[in-house]
Amino acid sequence: MDTPKSFHLPADIHAYLVDHGTAPDPVQQALIDDTRALGDISIMQIAPEQGALLTLLVALTDARFAVEVGTFTGYSALCIARGLQPGGRLVCCDVNEEWTAVARRAWEQAGVADRIDLRLAPAIETLRALPPEAVVDFAFIDADKPSYIDYYEELLPRLRMGGLLVADNVLWFGRVVDPAATDPDTRAIRRFNDHVRDDPRTAAVMLPVGDGLTIARRVA
């Protein structure tokens, strides 16, 4: 199965890993295939093991209100929505109508469209427009890298104590440890990683899943 994967794993190990977890169901596999058809940009889709982990984390936190920054073709949103408590809601932030049209179709097929509120606008505007009383149980950041800290700082004060904030691409295909990598995205990811590490409001772990996931739990 040709899918996005944890970049540091050999193909046979990755296939074994996916096969021994909750593998993509037919709707998710169809979404993987539809996204692959978009060409090289399909690399933006999260790996299957990331999706299974998101569903598990959302369910474990009993999340009722979640926010996603960066939706692309909707695989991560589908996974988050499936983990929500009954009556739960997910606000998705994106700006691309073409890619999110693919997402909408998949959400309908998966039976989760009624849980998802897609807002096509700059994410920072959507986050700042959330009502003050909105308490976020779970947040996922997977969008433009230079804005990661801004998204984090908008979301964390709204995150309930014990709630989780998850950020993707924190290993940036290994470029975070390459001294020769000085492009804006790599530098932005390094700044974000340092920012989370030094933040006393959270307890965090960085995992080598997909392109690297940071899971931060609000503790103060």
Coordinates of N, CA, C and O in Angstrom, one line a residue, residues 5-8 47 50 53 140-142 145 148 166-174 176 189 192-193 205-215:
K5 N 4.0 7.8 5.1 CA 4.4 7.0 6.2 C 5.5 7.7 7.1 O 6.0 8.7 6.7
S6 N 5.8 7.0 8.2 CA 6.9 7.5 9.0 C 8.2 7.4 8.2 O 8.6 6.3 7.9
F7 N 8.7 8.5 7.9 CA 9.8 8.6 6.9 C 11.0 7.8 7.2 O 11.8 7.4 6.3
H8 N 11.3 7.6 8.4 CA 12.5 6.9 8.8 C 12.4 5.4 8.9 O 13.4 4.7 9.1
A47 N 0.1 10.1 7.7 CA 0.2 8.7 7.6 C -0.9 7.9 8.3 O -1.5 8.5 9.3
Q50 N -0.6 7.8 12.0 CA -1.0 9.0 12.7 C -2.5 9.2 12.8 O -2.9 9.6 13.9
L53 N -3.7 7.1 15.7 CA -3.3 7.7 16.9 C -4.2 8.9 17.3 O -4.6 9.0 18.4
F140 N -5.2 20.1 16.8 CA -4.2 19.5 15.9 C -3.8 20.6 15.0 O -4.6 21.3 14.3
I141 N -2.4 20.8 14.9 CA -1.8 21.8 14.0 C -1.0 21.1 12.9 O -0.1 20.4 13.2
D142 N -1.4 21.4 11.7 CA -0.7 20.8 10.5 C -0.9 21.7 9.4 O -1.6 21.4 8.4
K145 N 4.1 26.4 8.3 CA 5.1 26.2 9.4 C 5.5 27.5 10.1 O 5.6 27.6 11.3
Y148 N 3.2 28.3 13.1 CA 2.9 27.3 14.1 C 2.9 28.0 15.5 O 2.0 27.7 16.3
V166 N -1.7 18.7 19.6 CA -0.8 17.9 18.8 C -0.4 18.7 17.6 O -1.2 19.3 16.9
A167 N 0.9 18.6 17.3 CA 1.5 19.3 16.1 C 2.2 18.3 15.2 O 3.0 17.5 15.7
D168 N 2.0 18.4 13.9 CA 2.6 17.5 13.0 C 3.9 18.2 12.4 O 4.1 19.4 12.5
N169 N 4.7 17.3 11.7 CA 5.9 17.7 11.0 C 7.0 18.3 11.8 O 7.8 19.1 11.3
V170 N 7.1 17.9 13.1 CA 8.1 18.5 14.0 C 9.5 18.0 13.7 O 10.4 18.5 14.3
L171 N 9.6 16.9 12.9 CA 10.9 16.4 12.5 C 11.3 16.9 11.1 O 12.5 16.9 10.8
W172 N 10.3 17.3 10.4 CA 10.5 18.0 9.1 C 11.5 17.1 8.2 O 12.4 17.6 7.7
F173 N 11.2 15.8 8.1 CA 12.0 14.9 7.3 C 13.4 14.9 7.7 O 14.3 14.7 6.9
G174 N 13.7 15.2 9.0 CA 15.1 15.1 9.5 C 15.8 16.4 9.4 O 16.9 16.6 9.9
V176 N 15.4 19.2 10.7 CA 15.6 20.0 12.0 C 17.0 19.8 12.6 O 17.5 20.6 13.3
I189 N 10.1 25.5 12.2 CA 9.8 24.3 13.0 C 10.8 24.2 14.1 O 10.4 23.9 15.3
F192 N 9.5 26.5 16.8 CA 8.3 26.0 17.4 C 8.7 24.9 18.4 O 8.2 24.9 19.5
N193 N 9.6 24.0 18.0 CA 10.0 22.9 18.9 C 10.6 23.4 20.1 O 10.4 23.0 21.3
V205 N 5.8 15.6 24.7 CA 6.6 14.5 24.2 C 6.6 14.6 22.7 O 5.6 14.9 22.0
M206 N 7.8 14.4 22.1 CA 7.9 14.4 20.6 C 8.1 12.9 20.2 O 9.0 12.2 20.7
L207 N 7.2 12.5 19.3 CA 7.3 11.1 18.9 C 7.7 10.9 17.4 O 7.3 11.8 16.6
P208 N 8.4 9.9 17.0 CA 8.8 9.7 15.6 C 7.8 9.0 14.9 O 8.0 7.9 14.3
V209 N 6.6 9.6 14.8 CA 5.4 9.0 14.1 C 5.2 9.9 12.9 O 5.1 11.1 13.0
G210 N 5.0 9.3 11.7 CA 4.8 10.1 10.5 C 6.1 11.0 10.3 O 7.2 10.5 10.3
D211 N 5.9 12.3 10.2 CA 7.0 13.2 10.1 C 7.3 13.9 11.4 O 7.8 15.0 11.5
G212 N 7.0 13.2 12.5 CA 7.2 13.7 13.8 C 5.9 14.3 14.4 O 5.4 15.2 13.8
L213 N 5.5 13.9 15.5 CA 4.4 14.5 16.2 C 4.8 14.9 17.6 O 5.4 14.2 18.4
T214 N 4.4 16.2 18.0 CA 4.5 16.6 19.3 C 3.2 16.6 20.0 O 2.2 17.1 19.4
I215 N 3.1 15.9 21.1 CA 1.8 15.9 21.9 C 2.1 16.7 23.2 O 3.0 16.3 24.0

